[in-house]
Tab-separated table of C-alpha atoms in Angstrom:
chain	number	residue	atom	x	y	z
O	530	UNK	CA	-14.464	-18.397	10.178
O	531	UNK	CA	-11.284	-17.765	12.134
O	532	UNK	CA	-11.639	-15.541	15.175
O	533	UNK	CA	-9.187	-14.343	17.791
O	534	UNK	CA	-10.758	-12.560	20.733
O	535	UNK	CA	-8.641	-10.857	23.376
O	536	UNK	CA	-9.670	-10.127	26.933
O	537	UNK	CA	-8.083	-9.099	30.213
O	538	UNK	CA	-6.995	-5.591	29.425
O	539	UNK	CA	-7.764	-2.671	31.682
O	540	UNK	CA	-6.365	0.065	33.891
O	541	UNK	CA	-3.634	-0.871	36.347
O	542	UNK	CA	-1.090	0.980	38.461
O	543	UNK	CA	2.587	0.817	37.630
O	544	UNK	CA	4.290	-2.145	39.251
O	545	UNK	CA	1.211	-4.328	39.124
O	546	UNK	CA	0.256	-7.218	36.847
O	547	UNK	CA	-2.296	-8.145	34.208
O	548	UNK	CA	-2.979	-11.344	32.327
O	549	UNK	CA	-4.242	-11.120	28.776
O	550	UNK	CA	-6.148	-13.985	27.207
O	551	UNK	CA	-6.926	-14.782	23.592
O	552	UNK	CA	-9.635	-17.253	22.637
O	553	UNK	CA	-9.178	-18.777	19.198
O	554	UNK	CA	-11.893	-20.388	17.121
O	555	UNK	CA	-12.084	-21.704	13.583
O	556	UNK	CA	-8.578	-23.194	13.413
O	557	UNK	CA	-5.448	-24.036	15.338
O	558	UNK	CA	-2.264	-22.063	14.732
O	559	UNK	CA	1.167	-23.569	14.734
O	560	UNK	CA	2.643	-20.389	16.140
O	561	UNK	CA	1.085	-17.444	17.910
O	562	UNK	CA	2.200	-14.085	19.155
O	563	UNK	CA	1.307	-10.799	20.798
O	564	UNK	CA	1.829	-7.351	19.313
O	565	UNK	CA	1.128	-3.949	20.798
O	566	UNK	CA	0.626	-0.426	19.554
O	567	UNK	CA	0.994	2.630	21.718
O	568	UNK	CA	-0.535	6.001	20.766
O	569	UNK	CA	1.506	7.692	18.060
O	570	UNK	CA	3.832	4.715	17.695
O	571	UNK	CA	4.170	1.847	15.261
O	572	UNK	CA	2.873	-1.592	16.095
O	573	UNK	CA	5.602	-3.763	17.627
O	574	UNK	CA	6.111	-7.423	18.372
O	575	UNK	CA	5.967	-8.333	22.052
O	576	UNK	CA	6.421	-12.107	22.089
O	577	UNK	CA	5.722	-15.278	20.143
O	578	UNK	CA	5.555	-18.993	20.878
O	579	UNK	CA	5.770	-22.189	18.862
O	580	UNK	CA	3.225	-24.999	18.741
O	581	UNK	CA	4.728	-27.083	21.523
O	582	UNK	CA	5.490	-24.121	23.724
O	583	UNK	CA	9.110	-25.202	23.892
O	584	UNK	CA	10.355	-22.118	22.097
O	585	UNK	CA	9.486	-18.547	22.907
O	586	UNK	CA	10.762	-15.170	21.857
O	587	UNK	CA	10.475	-11.883	23.739
O	588	UNK	CA	11.224	-8.345	22.729
O	589	UNK	CA	13.993	-6.856	24.840
O	590	UNK	CA	11.625	-4.361	26.476
O	591	UNK	CA	9.539	-7.155	28.092
O	592	UNK	CA	12.165	-9.800	28.856
O	593	UNK	CA	11.955	-10.949	32.431
O	594	UNK	CA	8.578	-9.263	32.954
O	595	UNK	CA	6.167	-10.874	30.469
O	596	UNK	CA	5.450	-14.564	29.869
O	597	UNK	CA	3.658	-15.985	26.839
O	598	UNK	CA	1.901	-19.343	27.076
O	599	UNK	CA	-0.693	-21.504	25.377
O	600	UNK	CA	-3.484	-23.862	26.386
O	601	UNK	CA	-4.009	-26.380	23.606
O	602	UNK	CA	-7.172	-27.907	25.016
O	603	UNK	CA	-8.799	-24.489	25.166
O	604	UNK	CA	-7.112	-23.256	21.974
O	605	UNK	CA	-6.055	-20.141	23.825
O	606	UNK	CA	-3.065	-17.857	24.118
O	607	UNK	CA	-2.017	-15.892	27.189
O	608	UNK	CA	0.303	-13.069	28.123
O	609	UNK	CA	1.207	-12.663	31.776
O	610	UNK	CA	2.478	-9.136	32.300
O	611	UNK	CA	4.291	-8.306	35.532
O	612	UNK	CA	6.035	-5.169	36.779
O	613	UNK	CA	4.071	-3.031	34.371
O	614	UNK	CA	5.283	0.477	33.567
O	615	UNK	CA	3.557	3.430	31.938
O	616	UNK	CA	5.552	2.612	28.793
O	617	UNK	CA	3.550	-0.629	28.511
O	618	UNK	CA	0.378	1.349	27.851
O	619	UNK	CA	-0.901	0.215	24.453
O	620	UNK	CA	-3.493	-1.794	22.605
O	621	UNK	CA	-2.396	-5.432	22.684
O	622	UNK	CA	-3.188	-7.730	19.768
O	623	UNK	CA	-3.321	-11.507	19.654
O	624	UNK	CA	-2.119	-13.065	16.421
O	625	UNK	CA	-1.792	-16.445	14.756
O	626	UNK	CA	0.951	-17.001	12.233
O	627	UNK	CA	4.212	-18.747	11.430
O	628	UNK	CA	7.686	-18.490	12.844
O	629	UNK	CA	11.236	-19.417	11.981
O	630	UNK	CA	13.645	-18.968	14.814
O	631	UNK	CA	13.191	-15.465	16.127
O	632	UNK	CA	11.310	-14.350	13.028
O	633	UNK	CA	7.502	-14.324	13.264
O	634	UNK	CA	4.934	-13.504	10.605
O	635	UNK	CA	1.338	-12.917	11.733
O	636	UNK	CA	-1.535	-13.949	9.469
O	637	UNK	CA	-4.611	-13.433	11.617
O	638	UNK	CA	-5.303	-10.679	14.142
O	639	UNK	CA	-7.656	-10.113	17.009
O	640	UNK	CA	-9.413	-6.800	17.550
O	641	UNK	CA	-7.099	-5.774	20.375
O	642	UNK	CA	-7.482	-5.048	24.065
O	643	UNK	CA	-6.463	-1.794	25.759
O	644	UNK	CA	-3.906	-1.870	28.558
O	645	UNK	CA	-3.407	1.375	30.436
O	646	UNK	CA	-0.768	1.685	33.144
O	647	UNK	CA	-0.974	4.674	35.461
O	648	UNK	CA	1.905	6.108	37.467
């Protein structure tokens, strides 16, 4: 059974940082990514990364602030989020899927972790 379990969310003040983690079990994904969904908004792609970690993609609204990374020994995915703003408040989802260039298609989803940024 494939499972993706996020952790690391919480309440943080604007300007501060959080690091999200995603523990994967049951399989290894060639590509992985993070999505988020804010209240009343559609789910949106945040970032994705290839198997080797040599290629990453970031949505414009997080470029320069967020960093996606992987730990292959632990079969884990991370999202380092710096300079957080209230607009980053959302439920963040870890996903495993496939990618081609900047295009990413998720196949498996975690349950999500809430990130709340206060002003």
